[in-house]
Short mmCIF file of C-alpha atoms in Angstrom, two decimals:
data_model
loop_
_atom_site.label_atom_id
_atom_site.label_comp_id
_atom_site.label_asym_id
_atom_site.label_seq_id
_atom_site.Cartn_x
_atom_site.Cartn_y
_atom_site.Cartn_z
CA MET A 1 102.69 184.19 74.18
CA LYS A 2 102.29 181.04 72.17
CA LYS A 3 100.93 179.23 75.21
CA LYS A 4 98.47 182.05 75.91
CA SER A 5 97.27 182.13 72.26
CA PHE A 6 96.81 178.37 72.26
CA SER A 7 94.77 178.58 75.45
CA ILE A 8 92.48 181.25 73.98
CA LEU A 9 92.02 179.20 70.83
CA LEU A 10 91.17 176.04 72.79
CA THR A 11 88.61 177.90 74.89
CA ALA A 12 86.94 179.28 71.77
CA LEU A 13 86.75 175.85 70.17
CA LEU A 14 85.21 174.33 73.31
CA THR A 15 82.63 177.12 73.54
CA PHE A 16 81.68 176.64 69.89
CA SER A 17 81.39 172.86 70.46
CA VAL A 18 79.06 173.34 73.42
CA MET A 19 76.87 175.70 71.38
CA LEU A 20 76.55 173.14 68.59
CA SER A 21 75.64 170.44 71.15
CA ALA A 22 72.96 172.63 72.62
CA CYS A 23 71.45 173.35 69.21
CA SER A 24 71.39 169.73 68.11
CA GLY A 25 70.07 168.65 71.54
CA GLY A 26 67.11 170.97 71.16
CA ASN A 27 66.03 169.08 68.06
CA ASN A 28 66.33 165.61 69.65
CA SER A 29 63.30 165.12 71.86
CA SER A 30 64.08 161.42 72.47
CA LYS A 31 67.49 162.21 73.90
CA GLU A 32 66.07 165.02 76.00
CA LYS A 33 63.62 162.65 77.66
CA ASN A 34 66.13 159.93 78.43
CA ASP A 35 69.13 161.94 79.61
CA PRO A 36 69.59 162.69 83.31
CA ALA A 37 68.50 166.15 84.37
CA PRO A 38 71.44 168.59 84.11
CA THR A 39 72.66 170.75 86.93
CA THR A 40 73.98 174.27 86.48
CA ASN A 41 77.02 175.47 88.36
CA GLY A 42 78.65 178.73 87.34
CA GLY A 43 77.38 178.42 83.77
CA ASP A 44 78.61 174.82 83.28
CA THR A 45 75.99 172.17 82.44
CA THR A 46 76.93 168.64 83.56
CA ALA A 47 74.96 165.42 84.00
CA VAL A 48 74.98 164.06 87.57
CA VAL A 49 74.62 160.28 87.91
CA VAL A 50 73.63 159.15 91.42
CA GLU A 51 74.98 155.69 92.15
CA PRO A 52 72.51 153.48 94.07
CA GLU A 53 73.59 152.68 97.59
CA ALA A 54 75.03 149.18 97.91
CA PRO A 55 72.82 146.73 99.85
CA THR A 56 73.73 146.29 103.51
CA GLU A 57 74.88 142.73 104.16
CA ILE A 58 73.50 141.30 107.40
CA LYS A 59 73.72 137.83 108.93
CA ILE A 60 70.92 136.87 111.31
CA MET A 61 70.65 133.87 113.65
CA LEU A 62 67.29 132.88 115.08
CA PRO A 63 65.34 129.88 116.42
CA LEU A 64 63.11 127.93 114.03
CA ASN A 65 59.72 126.82 115.37
CA THR A 66 58.78 124.81 112.29
CA THR A 67 60.03 121.50 110.96
CA ASP A 68 61.70 122.82 107.81
CA THR A 69 63.80 125.88 107.03
CA PRO A 70 61.69 128.37 105.03
CA PRO A 71 62.52 129.03 101.38
CA ASP A 72 63.70 132.48 100.25
CA THR A 73 60.25 133.66 99.12
CA ILE A 74 59.87 136.24 101.90
CA LYS A 75 63.57 137.01 102.13
CA ILE A 76 63.78 138.07 98.49
CA GLU A 77 60.95 140.58 98.91
CA LEU A 78 62.39 141.74 102.22
CA GLU A 79 65.75 142.47 100.63
CA LYS A 80 64.07 144.57 97.95
CA LEU A 81 62.15 146.65 100.48
CA THR A 82 65.11 147.22 102.80
CA ASN A 83 68.03 147.35 100.33
CA THR A 84 69.82 144.53 102.12
CA LYS A 85 71.51 141.23 101.38
CA LEU A 86 70.37 138.94 104.17
CA THR A 87 71.73 135.62 105.37
CA TYR A 88 69.39 133.85 107.79
CA GLN A 89 70.81 131.10 109.98
CA PHE A 90 67.85 129.08 111.23
CA PHE A 91 68.37 126.49 113.97
CA PRO A 92 65.68 124.23 115.54
CA ALA A 93 64.12 125.79 118.64
CA ASP A 94 64.41 122.56 120.64
CA SER A 95 68.23 122.66 120.44
CA TYR A 96 68.71 126.40 119.97
CA GLU A 97 70.23 127.13 123.36
CA GLU A 98 73.01 124.64 122.72
CA LYS A 99 73.78 126.23 119.34
CA LEU A 100 73.62 129.70 120.87
CA ASN A 101 76.10 128.80 123.61
CA THR A 102 78.48 127.09 121.20
CA SER A 103 78.45 130.02 118.78
CA PHE A 104 79.07 132.47 121.60
CA ALA A 105 81.94 130.40 123.01
CA THR A 106 83.63 130.19 119.61
CA GLY A 107 83.07 133.86 118.75
CA SER A 108 80.96 132.96 115.72
CA LEU A 109 77.70 134.73 116.53
CA PRO A 110 76.41 136.72 113.53
CA GLN A 111 75.69 140.46 113.50
CA VAL A 112 72.11 139.95 114.66
CA THR A 113 71.56 137.25 117.26
CA TYR A 114 68.06 136.42 118.41
CA LEU A 115 67.84 134.58 121.71
CA LYS A 116 65.30 131.83 122.39
CA ASN A 117 63.27 133.38 125.20
CA GLN A 118 63.57 135.36 128.41
CA ALA A 119 65.57 132.58 130.06
CA THR A 120 68.33 132.73 127.44
CA PHE A 121 68.32 136.51 127.81
CA VAL A 122 69.15 136.03 131.49
CA GLN A 123 71.98 133.71 130.50
CA MET A 124 73.49 136.44 128.35
CA LYS A 125 73.29 139.24 130.92
CA GLU A 126 76.75 138.70 132.36
CA SER A 127 78.27 138.76 128.89
CA ILE A 128 76.30 141.90 128.14
CA LYS A 129 77.75 143.52 131.25
CA ASP A 130 81.21 142.43 130.14
CA GLY A 131 80.83 144.51 126.98
CA GLN A 132 80.33 141.64 124.53
CA PHE A 133 77.31 143.31 122.91
CA TRP A 134 76.58 146.78 121.60
CA GLU A 135 74.58 149.20 123.71
CA ILE A 136 71.90 150.55 121.36
CA GLY A 137 69.89 152.85 123.63
CA PRO A 138 71.74 156.05 122.64
CA TYR A 139 70.98 155.44 118.94
CA LEU A 140 67.23 154.77 119.00
CA SER A 141 66.29 158.45 118.85
CA GLU A 142 67.95 158.61 115.41
CA PHE A 143 65.43 156.13 114.00
CA PRO A 144 61.80 157.30 113.76
CA ASN A 145 60.25 153.84 113.90
CA LEU A 146 62.49 152.24 116.52
CA SER A 147 61.68 155.28 118.65
CA LYS A 148 58.07 154.05 118.80
CA LEU A 149 58.94 150.92 120.81
CA LYS A 150 57.17 150.89 124.18
CA PRO A 151 59.36 152.41 126.93
CA GLU A 152 57.87 150.18 129.63
CA ILE A 153 58.87 147.06 127.70
CA LEU A 154 62.28 148.43 126.78
CA ASN A 155 62.86 149.06 130.49
CA ASN A 156 62.14 145.39 131.21
CA THR A 157 64.98 144.42 128.86
CA LYS A 158 67.60 146.83 130.19
CA VAL A 159 70.76 145.56 131.84
CA ASP A 160 72.22 147.81 134.54
CA GLY A 161 69.91 150.54 133.24
CA LYS A 162 71.23 150.34 129.68
CA LEU A 163 69.49 149.08 126.55
CA TYR A 164 71.23 146.46 124.42
CA SER A 165 68.36 144.72 122.67
CA LEU A 166 65.29 145.10 120.47
CA TYR A 167 62.25 143.16 121.60
CA ILE A 168 59.67 140.99 119.89
CA GLY A 169 56.42 142.16 121.43
CA ARG A 170 53.79 139.75 122.67
CA PRO A 171 50.46 140.11 124.51
CA LEU A 172 51.00 140.09 128.25
CA ALA A 173 48.96 136.97 128.98
CA ARG A 174 48.15 134.66 126.07
CA GLN A 175 48.12 131.37 127.96
CA GLY A 176 45.14 129.17 128.65
CA ILE A 177 43.54 125.97 127.41
CA ILE A 178 42.96 124.69 123.89
CA TYR A 179 40.62 121.72 124.12
CA ARG A 180 38.52 119.29 122.08
CA LYS A 181 35.09 120.88 122.30
CA ASP A 182 33.60 118.06 120.24
CA TRP A 183 34.76 115.59 122.89
CA ALA A 184 33.40 117.77 125.69
CA ASP A 185 30.03 118.16 123.95
CA LYS A 186 29.79 114.41 123.39
CA LEU A 187 30.45 113.75 127.07
CA GLY A 188 28.22 116.60 128.27
CA ILE A 189 31.11 118.54 129.82
CA SER A 190 31.39 122.33 129.93
CA ALA A 191 34.62 124.31 129.92
CA PRO A 192 36.13 123.91 133.42
CA ALA A 193 35.16 126.69 135.80
CA ASN A 194 37.70 125.63 138.44
CA LEU A 195 40.61 123.27 138.99
CA ASP A 196 38.41 120.40 140.18
CA GLU A 197 36.43 120.55 136.93
CA LEU A 198 39.68 120.68 134.96
CA TYR A 199 40.78 117.47 136.63
CA GLU A 200 37.43 115.84 135.93
CA MET A 201 37.62 116.83 132.27
CA ALA A 202 41.08 115.28 131.95
CA LYS A 203 39.77 112.13 133.62
CA ALA A 204 36.71 111.92 131.36
CA PHE A 205 38.78 112.46 128.21
CA THR A 206 40.88 109.49 129.31
CA GLU A 207 38.26 107.04 130.56
CA GLN A 208 35.03 107.73 128.66
CA ASP A 209 36.08 107.00 125.07
CA PRO A 210 35.55 110.57 123.79
CA ASP A 211 36.56 109.67 120.22
CA GLY A 212 34.01 106.85 120.14
CA ASN A 213 36.30 104.20 118.67
CA GLY A 214 35.66 101.70 121.46
CA GLN A 215 39.27 101.74 122.61
CA LYS A 216 40.99 103.26 125.61
CA ASP A 217 43.55 105.18 123.55
CA THR A 218 43.13 108.82 124.62
CA ILE A 219 44.44 110.94 127.49
CA GLY A 220 43.27 114.18 129.01
CA VAL A 221 46.30 116.49 129.11
CA VAL A 222 49.34 116.43 126.86
CA ASP A 223 52.29 118.36 128.28
CA ARG A 224 55.92 118.92 127.38
CA ASN A 225 59.34 119.28 129.04
CA GLU A 226 58.86 122.94 129.85
CA LEU A 227 57.71 124.15 133.27
CA TYR A 228 57.56 127.75 132.11
CA TYR A 229 55.67 127.70 128.80
CA GLY A 230 54.05 124.30 129.24
CA ALA A 231 51.03 123.51 131.39
CA PHE A 232 52.72 123.74 134.79
CA LYS A 233 53.12 127.51 135.18
CA THR A 234 49.66 128.28 133.82
CA ILE A 235 47.99 125.87 136.23
CA SER A 236 50.29 127.07 139.01
CA ALA A 237 48.99 130.61 138.48
CA TRP A 238 45.44 129.31 138.82
CA PHE A 239 46.44 127.83 142.18
CA GLY A 240 47.59 131.32 143.22
CA THR A 241 51.34 130.83 142.96
CA PRO A 242 53.22 134.11 142.42
CA ASN A 243 54.72 134.80 139.00
CA THR A 244 58.30 133.50 139.44
CA TRP A 245 58.77 135.67 142.54
CA GLY A 246 56.30 136.97 145.09
CA GLU A 247 56.00 138.86 148.38
CA LYS A 248 56.26 136.90 151.62
CA ASP A 249 56.43 138.80 154.91
CA GLY A 250 57.36 141.94 153.01
CA GLN A 251 60.27 140.27 151.22
CA LEU A 252 60.64 138.88 147.73
CA ALA A 253 60.82 135.09 147.63
CA PRO A 254 60.96 132.55 144.77
CA GLU A 255 57.70 130.92 143.68
CA PHE A 256 58.71 127.40 144.76
CA THR A 257 58.87 128.50 148.40
CA PHE A 258 55.10 129.12 148.38
CA SER A 259 52.57 126.44 149.36
CA GLN A 260 50.64 126.97 146.13
CA TYR A 261 53.62 125.67 144.14
CA VAL A 262 53.44 122.42 146.11
CA ASP A 263 49.68 122.29 145.50
CA THR A 264 50.41 122.50 141.78
CA MET A 265 52.89 119.62 141.98
CA ASP A 266 50.29 117.58 143.84
CA PHE A 267 47.75 118.32 141.10
CA PHE A 268 50.12 117.13 138.37
CA LYS A 269 51.12 114.07 140.37
CA LYS A 270 47.46 113.17 140.72
CA LEU A 271 46.92 113.63 136.97
CA ARG A 272 49.93 111.50 136.10
CA ASP A 273 49.24 108.79 138.67
CA GLY A 274 45.72 108.48 137.31
CA GLY A 275 46.98 108.15 133.75
CA TYR A 276 45.23 111.35 132.72
CA MET A 277 48.31 112.93 131.10
CA ASN A 278 51.27 111.64 129.11
CA GLN A 279 53.47 109.71 131.53
CA ASP A 280 56.79 110.87 130.08
CA PHE A 281 55.89 114.56 129.84
CA ALA A 282 59.24 115.61 131.34
CA ALA A 283 60.95 114.08 128.30
CA THR A 284 58.38 115.14 125.68
CA SER A 285 59.38 117.92 123.26
CA LYS A 286 56.93 120.59 122.17
CA THR A 287 56.86 119.08 118.68
CA ASP A 288 55.93 115.66 120.04
CA ALA A 289 53.30 117.16 122.34
CA VAL A 290 51.71 119.00 119.42
CA ASN A 291 51.75 115.82 117.34
CA MET A 292 50.00 113.91 120.11
CA PHE A 293 47.28 116.52 120.24
CA THR A 294 46.77 116.85 116.49
CA SER A 295 46.78 113.06 116.01
CA GLY A 296 43.75 112.81 118.28
CA LYS A 297 45.47 111.26 121.30
CA ALA A 298 44.83 114.07 123.79
CA GLY A 299 42.02 116.50 124.54
CA LEU A 300 43.70 119.31 126.51
CA TYR A 301 46.67 121.44 125.44
CA ILE A 302 47.48 123.87 128.26
CA GLY A 303 49.92 126.79 128.50
CA GLY A 304 51.81 128.46 125.68
CA SER A 305 49.47 130.61 123.64
CA MET A 306 45.78 130.15 122.97
CA GLN A 307 46.48 131.80 119.62
CA ASP A 308 48.17 128.53 118.59
CA ILE A 309 44.67 127.18 118.00
CA ASP A 310 44.87 128.07 114.29
CA THR A 311 47.87 125.80 113.69
CA LEU A 312 46.58 123.02 115.93
CA ASN A 313 43.19 123.12 114.23
CA LYS A 314 44.75 123.02 110.76
CA ASP A 315 46.68 119.84 111.54
CA LEU A 316 43.93 118.21 113.60
CA ILE A 317 41.20 118.46 110.99
CA LYS A 318 43.45 116.74 108.46
CA ASN A 319 43.12 113.65 110.63
CA TYR A 320 39.65 114.31 112.05
CA PRO A 321 37.62 116.62 109.77
CA ASP A 322 34.75 116.83 112.26
CA ALA A 323 36.94 117.84 115.22
CA VAL A 324 36.15 121.15 116.93
CA LEU A 325 38.54 123.11 119.13
CA ASP A 326 37.82 125.90 121.56
CA THR A 327 39.79 128.00 124.03
CA HIS A 328 39.34 128.75 127.71
CA SER A 329 41.33 130.50 130.41
CA MET A 330 39.14 131.56 133.32
CA VAL A 331 39.79 128.69 135.74
CA ALA A 332 39.23 129.64 139.36
CA GLY A 333 41.68 128.58 142.05
CA PRO A 334 40.86 126.95 145.41
CA ASP A 335 40.00 130.39 146.79
CA GLY A 336 37.57 131.04 143.93
CA LYS A 337 39.76 133.78 142.45
CA PHE A 338 41.13 134.09 138.92
CA ALA A 339 44.77 134.79 138.11
CA GLN A 340 47.03 134.67 135.06
CA TRP A 341 50.80 135.02 135.03
CA MET A 342 52.09 137.68 132.67
CA ILE A 343 55.25 138.06 130.62
CA PRO A 344 57.08 141.42 130.66
CA GLY A 345 55.65 142.31 127.22
CA TYR A 346 58.17 140.39 125.13
CA ASN A 347 59.10 136.79 124.54
CA ASN A 348 62.45 137.27 122.84
CA VAL A 349 65.08 139.86 121.99
CA ALA A 350 67.75 140.49 119.37
CA LEU A 351 71.32 141.37 120.37
CA PHE A 352 74.25 142.74 118.37
CA PRO A 353 77.59 141.07 119.19
CA LYS A 354 80.68 143.25 119.04
CA SER A 355 82.59 140.27 117.65
CA ALA A 356 80.49 140.52 114.47
CA VAL A 357 79.51 144.22 114.32
CA LYS A 358 82.84 145.96 113.99
CA ASP A 359 82.00 149.64 114.45
CA GLU A 360 79.30 152.23 115.08
CA ALA A 361 78.73 152.85 111.37
CA GLU A 362 77.96 149.16 110.78
CA LEU A 363 75.69 149.06 113.82
CA LYS A 364 73.70 152.03 112.54
CA LYS A 365 73.20 150.36 109.16
CA ILE A 366 71.84 147.27 110.91
CA LEU A 367 69.57 149.39 113.12
CA GLY A 368 68.43 151.10 109.93
CA PHE A 369 67.27 147.70 108.66
CA PHE A 370 65.25 147.16 111.83
CA ASP A 371 63.83 150.66 111.53
CA LYS A 372 62.51 149.69 108.08
CA MET A 373 61.22 146.43 109.55
CA MET A 374 58.97 148.53 111.76
CA THR A 375 57.15 150.09 108.82
CA PRO A 376 53.72 148.59 108.05
CA GLU A 377 54.82 147.40 104.60
CA VAL A 378 57.79 145.41 105.88
CA ALA A 379 56.15 144.25 109.12
CA ASN A 380 53.17 142.90 107.18
CA LEU A 381 55.46 141.10 104.75
CA MET A 382 57.35 139.37 107.53
CA PHE A 383 54.37 138.65 109.77
CA TRP A 384 51.65 137.88 107.23
CA GLY A 385 53.55 137.16 104.00
CA ILE A 386 52.81 138.41 100.51
CA GLU A 387 49.37 139.95 100.01
CA GLY A 388 47.34 137.90 97.56
CA THR A 389 49.50 134.83 98.13
CA HIS A 390 49.57 134.29 101.87
CA TYR A 391 46.81 136.65 102.99
CA THR A 392 44.19 139.13 101.86
CA VAL A 393 42.95 142.30 103.54
CA VAL A 394 39.35 142.16 104.77
CA ASP A 395 37.83 145.05 106.69
CA GLY A 396 41.30 146.46 107.27
CA LYS A 397 42.60 143.23 108.79
CA ALA A 398 44.77 140.40 107.50
CA LYS A 399 42.94 137.20 106.60
CA PRO A 400 45.34 134.26 106.13
CA GLY A 401 44.90 132.25 102.95
CA ASP A 402 43.45 128.76 102.83
CA ASP A 403 46.80 127.11 102.13
CA LYS A 404 47.96 126.85 105.73
CA GLU A 405 50.89 124.63 104.81
CA LEU A 406 52.22 127.27 102.42
CA ILE A 407 51.99 129.93 105.13
CA GLU A 408 53.66 127.67 107.68
CA ARG A 409 56.44 126.78 105.29
CA GLU A 410 57.18 130.20 103.80
CA VAL A 411 56.19 132.75 106.46
CA LYS A 412 56.38 131.28 109.97
CA GLY A 413 60.18 131.39 110.20
CA TYR A 414 60.23 135.14 109.56
CA LYS A 415 57.08 135.92 111.53
CA ASP A 416 58.82 135.03 114.78
CA SER A 417 61.43 137.76 114.31
CA VAL A 418 59.30 140.89 113.81
CA ILE A 419 60.30 143.67 116.18
CA GLY A 420 57.64 145.49 118.19
CA GLU A 421 53.91 144.81 117.94
CA ALA A 422 50.97 146.02 115.88
CA GLU A 423 50.60 149.19 117.97
CA THR A 424 54.20 150.21 117.22
CA ASN A 425 54.97 148.76 113.78
CA GLY A 426 51.55 149.29 112.19
CA MET A 427 51.03 145.77 110.87
CA TYR A 428 47.52 144.43 110.32
CA GLN A 429 45.54 142.89 113.13
CA PRO A 430 44.23 139.39 112.30
CA TYR A 431 40.89 138.80 110.66
CA ASN A 432 39.77 135.66 112.47
CA ILE A 433 37.05 133.30 111.33
CA LEU A 434 37.75 130.26 113.53
CA PRO A 435 35.38 130.62 116.52
CA GLY A 436 37.98 129.28 118.93
CA ARG A 437 40.52 131.88 117.78
CA ILE A 438 37.99 134.71 118.08
CA HIS A 439 37.31 133.45 121.60
CA ALA A 440 41.05 133.34 122.30
CA GLU A 441 41.49 137.01 121.37
CA GLU A 442 38.69 137.94 123.77
CA LEU A 443 40.28 135.88 126.55
CA VAL A 444 43.71 137.46 126.05
CA LEU A 445 42.14 140.80 126.97
CA GLU A 446 40.36 139.27 129.95
CA ASN A 447 43.56 137.60 131.17
CA VAL A 448 45.31 140.93 131.59
CA LYS A 449 42.58 142.10 133.97
CA VAL A 450 43.63 139.38 136.43
CA GLY A 451 47.28 139.36 135.38
CA VAL A 452 50.12 138.89 137.84
CA ALA A 453 53.47 140.45 136.94
CA ASP A 454 56.91 139.16 137.86
CA PRO A 455 58.19 141.72 140.38
CA THR A 456 61.81 140.96 139.44
CA ALA A 457 61.37 141.57 135.69
CA ALA A 458 63.22 144.88 135.79
CA LEU A 459 65.55 143.99 138.69
CA ASP A 460 69.09 142.70 138.48
CA SER A 461 70.87 140.11 140.56
CA ALA A 462 74.52 139.38 139.78
CA THR A 463 74.27 135.93 141.33
CA TYR A 464 71.15 135.13 139.33
CA VAL A 465 72.90 136.12 136.13
CA GLU A 466 75.86 133.95 137.04
CA LYS A 467 74.09 130.94 138.52
CA GLY A 468 70.38 131.35 137.82
CA VAL A 469 70.10 128.78 135.03
CA GLU A 470 72.16 126.23 136.92
CA LEU A 471 70.17 126.74 140.10
CA GLN A 472 66.82 126.64 138.30
CA GLN A 473 67.75 123.18 137.02
CA ILE A 474 67.82 122.00 140.65
CA ILE A 475 64.22 123.12 141.09
CA THR A 476 63.12 121.82 137.69
CA ASP A 477 64.57 118.38 138.38
CA ALA A 478 63.09 118.34 141.87
CA THR A 479 59.66 119.32 140.52
CA TYR A 480 59.69 116.50 137.99
CA LYS A 481 60.93 114.01 140.59
CA TYR A 482 58.13 115.00 142.97
CA ILE A 483 55.47 114.62 140.27
CA TYR A 484 56.97 111.29 139.20
CA GLY A 485 56.87 110.09 142.83
CA GLN A 486 60.64 109.76 143.09
CA ILE A 487 60.86 112.17 146.06
CA ASP A 488 58.34 113.35 148.64
CA LYS A 489 57.80 116.78 150.21
CA ALA A 490 60.79 116.32 152.50
CA GLY A 491 62.92 115.45 149.48
CA PHE A 492 61.69 118.52 147.64
CA ASP A 493 62.46 120.74 150.63
CA LYS A 494 65.96 119.30 150.70
CA GLU A 495 66.45 120.36 147.08
CA VAL A 496 65.21 123.85 147.94
CA GLU A 497 67.81 123.96 150.71
CA SER A 498 70.42 122.98 148.13
CA TRP A 499 69.23 125.84 145.92
CA MET A 500 69.59 128.20 148.87
CA SER A 501 73.08 127.06 149.87
CA ARG A 502 74.49 127.12 146.34
CA GLY A 503 73.58 130.74 145.68
CA GLY A 504 69.83 131.05 146.01
CA ALA A 505 69.97 132.84 149.35
CA GLN A 506 72.28 135.41 147.78
CA ILE A 507 69.84 135.91 144.89
CA ILE A 508 67.03 136.57 147.36
CA GLU A 509 69.20 139.10 149.16
CA GLU A 510 70.20 140.88 145.94
CA TYR A 511 66.66 141.11 144.57
CA ASN A 512 65.38 142.53 147.82
CA ALA A 513 68.20 145.06 147.88
CA ALA A 514 67.35 146.11 144.32
CA LYS A 515 63.59 146.49 144.66
#
């Protein structure tokens, strides 16, 4: 009885206390405004405090296409918008493959691993098949923005019909020529309409003192140690060479078995023998090639992306304020036809190693970050920078600021990692004022009209995955040796035979079986 009486008394006291609190609270407007909103449950009034969700910690590895690692200016804002704590591991693009392979071998890849390009993606395919990376296809439908990624491009990145990666979208055919229009105008030369005129322009830029300094210190073409994204593949397409693989007698065959590939080697050999391009191009890095062009030593920069004209122009006019650049891509082949090789809609992908991402819950948090990246606000931040600092909005488009060095230093490193493209992530299209860049955007659309796709982009070959990079080196070395005059056509054919015997014939068989 005593316990029951005590319980009744305690209940009465508590009720009286609550009533007093309610009365005094009604007279305290300041407290009423600042306190959390109460919730009512069975007559009880309690304050509910919602704890903010802890930031998701993510480590990201990606190639750096600038000289210096960017500061945290963009990263800080990115973390705020996505509720993350990000660690970016930037490594120079020129040596990225080596770092990628070492990190993979030692099991030290971070949660998000960007590759370098399509070639490194091929290198990783066998490891993907072995279950080293997370399959993400089944999860995309849970994320409204990731679900917008283009199915046709996603299909080009699948491995054995499964999706493991997110892609960085790129226009299908951006390549062409960036050239010194001021030199061409001085020498009375028009943009080359065909390959013969391209050769003559390179010759004139070398021999006719286009910079007017009275010295023979210029060359026509500057190229780099990259057959794919350098000048070689772009010019090879103009000769009519298939895009990596082509049809021959109803069967798929590699590009270097076509006569047009040999014609391209002959063209480059003629350029080099004449002194109309940098003699050591096979050992020249992209950075050094760019420096040669922007220091006024060369007049033609071929391949890559015509959209690079903004950066090249920025650095060139520091040295030569009166220099003028323009772009061009419609160069007819020997048959009078136009052709441009096309990428499969992406130039890089991001993978998620199982060694770093421990479970499905962690994977979904990381995919949630990428889903936020594909909102206009975040995509614009990463691609364009901070509005008012790095760009302004003009006519609904992004206009980069005048401080190009600031943009290069603070934004470029992050720009190269944005998933999707403007059509899917909603970021601003560029507001261009440089005539050569405006011309480039027009040409990119024209290129697609004569674009040639790689017929093996969505096909798999186990032997290619295993040996493709090693075998390609045989052809790359043979191509350079031919252009350098170290082997002749018979010597090149012998190297092709070596490619065949060491696994190439099997690759041909597997691709044809898969088509």
